[in-house]
C-alpha atoms as an extended CHARMM CRD file, in Angstrom:
* protein
*
        83  EXT
         1         1  ASP       CA             -7.9050000000       20.2500000000        7.0690000000  PROA      1               0.0000000000
         2         2  ALA       CA             -9.4140000000       18.8620000000       10.2120000000  PROA      2               0.0000000000
         3         3  LEU       CA             -8.9560000000       15.1630000000       10.7920000000  PROA      3               0.0000000000
         4         4  SER       CA            -10.4560000000       13.1300000000       13.5380000000  PROA      4               0.0000000000
         5         5  GLU       CA             -8.0780000000       11.1890000000       15.7860000000  PROA      5               0.0000000000
         6         6  GLU       CA             -9.0800000000        7.9790000000       13.9890000000  PROA      6               0.0000000000
         7         7  ASP       CA             -8.3250000000        9.5030000000       10.5670000000  PROA      7               0.0000000000
         8         8  GLU       CA             -4.9680000000       10.7440000000       11.8260000000  PROA      8               0.0000000000
         9         9  GLN       CA             -4.0330000000        7.2060000000       12.9510000000  PROA      9               0.0000000000
        10        10  ASP       CA             -4.5490000000        5.9510000000        9.3970000000  PROA      10              0.0000000000
        11        11  ARG       CA             -2.2220000000        8.5370000000        7.8570000000  PROA      11              0.0000000000
        12        12  VAL       CA              1.2430000000        7.5590000000        6.7200000000  PROA      12              0.0000000000
        13        13  PRO       CA              3.9140000000       10.2250000000        7.2570000000  PROA      13              0.0000000000
        14        14  PRO       CA              5.6330000000       11.4760000000        4.0860000000  PROA      14              0.0000000000
        15        15  GLN       CA              8.9700000000       10.0730000000        5.3110000000  PROA      15              0.0000000000
        16        16  ARG       CA              7.4530000000        6.5850000000        5.3630000000  PROA      16              0.0000000000
        17        17  LEU       CA              5.8340000000        6.9990000000        1.9350000000  PROA      17              0.0000000000
        18        18  LYS       CA              9.2380000000        7.8940000000        0.5250000000  PROA      18              0.0000000000
        19        19  LEU       CA             10.4720000000        4.4620000000        1.6490000000  PROA      19              0.0000000000
        20        20  LEU       CA              8.0530000000        2.8480000000       -0.8170000000  PROA      20              0.0000000000
        21        21  GLY       CA              9.9370000000        4.3930000000       -3.7150000000  PROA      21              0.0000000000
        22        22  GLU       CA             13.2420000000        3.1340000000       -2.3260000000  PROA      22              0.0000000000
        23        23  SER       CA             12.1710000000       -0.5020000000       -1.9020000000  PROA      23              0.0000000000
        24        24  GLU       CA             13.7540000000       -3.0030000000       -4.2890000000  PROA      24              0.0000000000
        25        25  GLU       CA             11.2240000000       -5.6450000000       -3.1870000000  PROA      25              0.0000000000
        26        26  LEU       CA              8.3120000000       -3.3960000000       -4.1330000000  PROA      26              0.0000000000
        27        27  ARG       CA              9.9370000000       -2.4620000000       -7.4480000000  PROA      27              0.0000000000
        28        28  ALA       CA             10.3510000000       -6.1400000000       -8.2800000000  PROA      28              0.0000000000
        29        29  LEU       CA              6.6710000000       -6.7880000000       -7.5620000000  PROA      29              0.0000000000
        30        30  LEU       CA              5.6500000000       -3.8610000000       -9.7620000000  PROA      30              0.0000000000
        31        31  LEU       CA              7.4080000000       -5.4570000000      -12.7200000000  PROA      31              0.0000000000
        32        32  ASN       CA              4.6050000000       -8.0440000000      -12.7810000000  PROA      32              0.0000000000
        33        33  PRO       CA              2.2040000000       -7.0650000000      -15.6230000000  PROA      33              0.0000000000
        34        34  HSD       CA             -0.7680000000       -8.7310000000      -13.8920000000  PROA      34              0.0000000000
        35        35  LEU       CA             -0.2310000000       -6.6320000000      -10.7450000000  PROA      35              0.0000000000
        36        36  ARG       CA              0.0870000000       -3.5110000000      -12.8550000000  PROA      36              0.0000000000
        37        37  GLN       CA             -3.2710000000       -4.3030000000      -14.4940000000  PROA      37              0.0000000000
        38        38  LEU       CA             -4.8600000000       -4.7730000000      -11.0580000000  PROA      38              0.0000000000
        39        39  LEU       CA             -3.5480000000       -1.3940000000       -9.9140000000  PROA      39              0.0000000000
        40        40  LEU       CA             -4.8160000000        0.2970000000      -13.0650000000  PROA      40              0.0000000000
        41        41  ALA       CA             -8.2140000000       -1.3190000000      -12.5180000000  PROA      41              0.0000000000
        42        42  ILE       CA             -8.3560000000        0.2090000000       -9.0210000000  PROA      42              0.0000000000
        43        43  GLU       CA             -7.4400000000        3.6220000000      -10.3550000000  PROA      43              0.0000000000
        44        44  ARG       CA            -10.1980000000        3.4670000000      -12.9660000000  PROA      44              0.0000000000
        45        45  ALA       CA            -12.8950000000        1.7740000000      -10.8510000000  PROA      45              0.0000000000
        46        46  PRO       CA            -15.9530000000        3.8390000000       -9.9550000000  PROA      46              0.0000000000
        47        47  ASP       CA            -16.4070000000        1.7510000000       -6.7670000000  PROA      47              0.0000000000
        48        48  LYS       CA            -12.8650000000        1.3640000000       -5.4810000000  PROA      48              0.0000000000
        49        49  GLY       CA            -13.9270000000       -0.0580000000       -2.1140000000  PROA      49              0.0000000000
        50        50  SER       CA            -15.8060000000       -2.9510000000       -3.6630000000  PROA      50              0.0000000000
        51        51  LEU       CA            -12.9530000000       -3.7590000000       -6.0220000000  PROA      51              0.0000000000
        52        52  LEU       CA            -10.3880000000       -3.5890000000       -3.2000000000  PROA      52              0.0000000000
        53        53  ARG       CA            -12.4350000000       -6.0660000000       -1.1390000000  PROA      53              0.0000000000
        54        54  ARG       CA            -12.4030000000       -8.4570000000       -4.1120000000  PROA      54              0.0000000000
        55        55  LEU       CA             -8.6980000000       -7.9640000000       -4.7590000000  PROA      55              0.0000000000
        56        56  MET       CA             -7.8380000000       -8.7740000000       -1.1550000000  PROA      56              0.0000000000
        57        57  ARG       CA             -8.6550000000      -12.3780000000       -2.1120000000  PROA      57              0.0000000000
        58        58  GLU       CA             -6.1360000000      -12.2350000000       -4.9850000000  PROA      58              0.0000000000
        59        59  PRO       CA             -2.7780000000      -13.6580000000       -3.7380000000  PROA      59              0.0000000000
        60        60  LEU       CA             -0.6620000000      -11.3360000000       -5.8960000000  PROA      60              0.0000000000
        61        61  PHE       CA             -2.4900000000       -8.2380000000       -4.6590000000  PROA      61              0.0000000000
        62        62  VAL       CA             -2.2500000000       -9.4220000000       -1.0430000000  PROA      62              0.0000000000
        63        63  GLU       CA              1.5090000000       -9.9000000000       -1.5350000000  PROA      63              0.0000000000
        64        64  PHE       CA              1.7200000000       -6.3240000000       -2.8650000000  PROA      64              0.0000000000
        65        65  ALA       CA             -0.3410000000       -4.9050000000        0.0140000000  PROA      65              0.0000000000
        66        66  ASP       CA              1.6820000000       -6.8380000000        2.6000000000  PROA      66              0.0000000000
        67        67  CYS       CA              4.9190000000       -5.5820000000        1.0690000000  PROA      67              0.0000000000
        68        68  CYS       CA              3.6970000000       -1.9760000000        1.2480000000  PROA      68              0.0000000000
        69        69  LEU       CA              2.6120000000       -2.4040000000        4.8580000000  PROA      69              0.0000000000
        70        70  ARG       CA              5.9390000000       -3.9640000000        5.8730000000  PROA      70              0.0000000000
        71        71  ILE       CA              7.6970000000       -0.9310000000        4.4120000000  PROA      71              0.0000000000
        72        72  VAL       CA              5.5530000000        1.8050000000        5.9650000000  PROA      72              0.0000000000
        73        73  GLU       CA              4.9500000000       -0.0080000000        9.2640000000  PROA      73              0.0000000000
        74        74  PRO       CA              7.6800000000       -2.5880000000        9.9040000000  PROA      74              0.0000000000
        75        75  PRO       CA              6.7420000000       -5.2880000000       12.4500000000  PROA      75              0.0000000000
        76        76  GLY       CA              7.6930000000       -4.2090000000       15.9530000000  PROA      76              0.0000000000
        77        77  LYS       CA              8.4040000000       -0.6310000000       14.8670000000  PROA      77              0.0000000000
        78        78  GLU       CA              4.8870000000        0.8020000000       14.7510000000  PROA      78              0.0000000000
        79        79  ASN       CA              4.7700000000        4.5820000000       14.7930000000  PROA      79              0.0000000000
        80        80  VAL       CA              8.5640000000        4.9950000000       14.9460000000  PROA      80              0.0000000000
        81        81  LEU       CA              9.9740000000        7.1700000000       12.1780000000  PROA      81              0.0000000000
        82        82  PRO       CA             13.3390000000        6.3280000000       10.6120000000  PROA      82              0.0000000000
        83        83  GLU       CA             16.2190000000        8.5950000000       11.5860000000  PROA      83              0.0000000000
């Protein structure tokens, strides 16, 4: 599957994705029933982009997104894979 250089930049390596499943902070956030409903809404939405733009104004969803980003791309460690 051919990806442009820009698409490749937006990809998260599998090793980094695995870190999401190991994060206690992320697991704690996912215990929140409201966040779980928001994530289900995204999964079921016909226009995911529009819904995501709206949810980025929802503090709980922003906290979730920020947590995920900190895990897959820690500040100061961009593009460095864990050993």
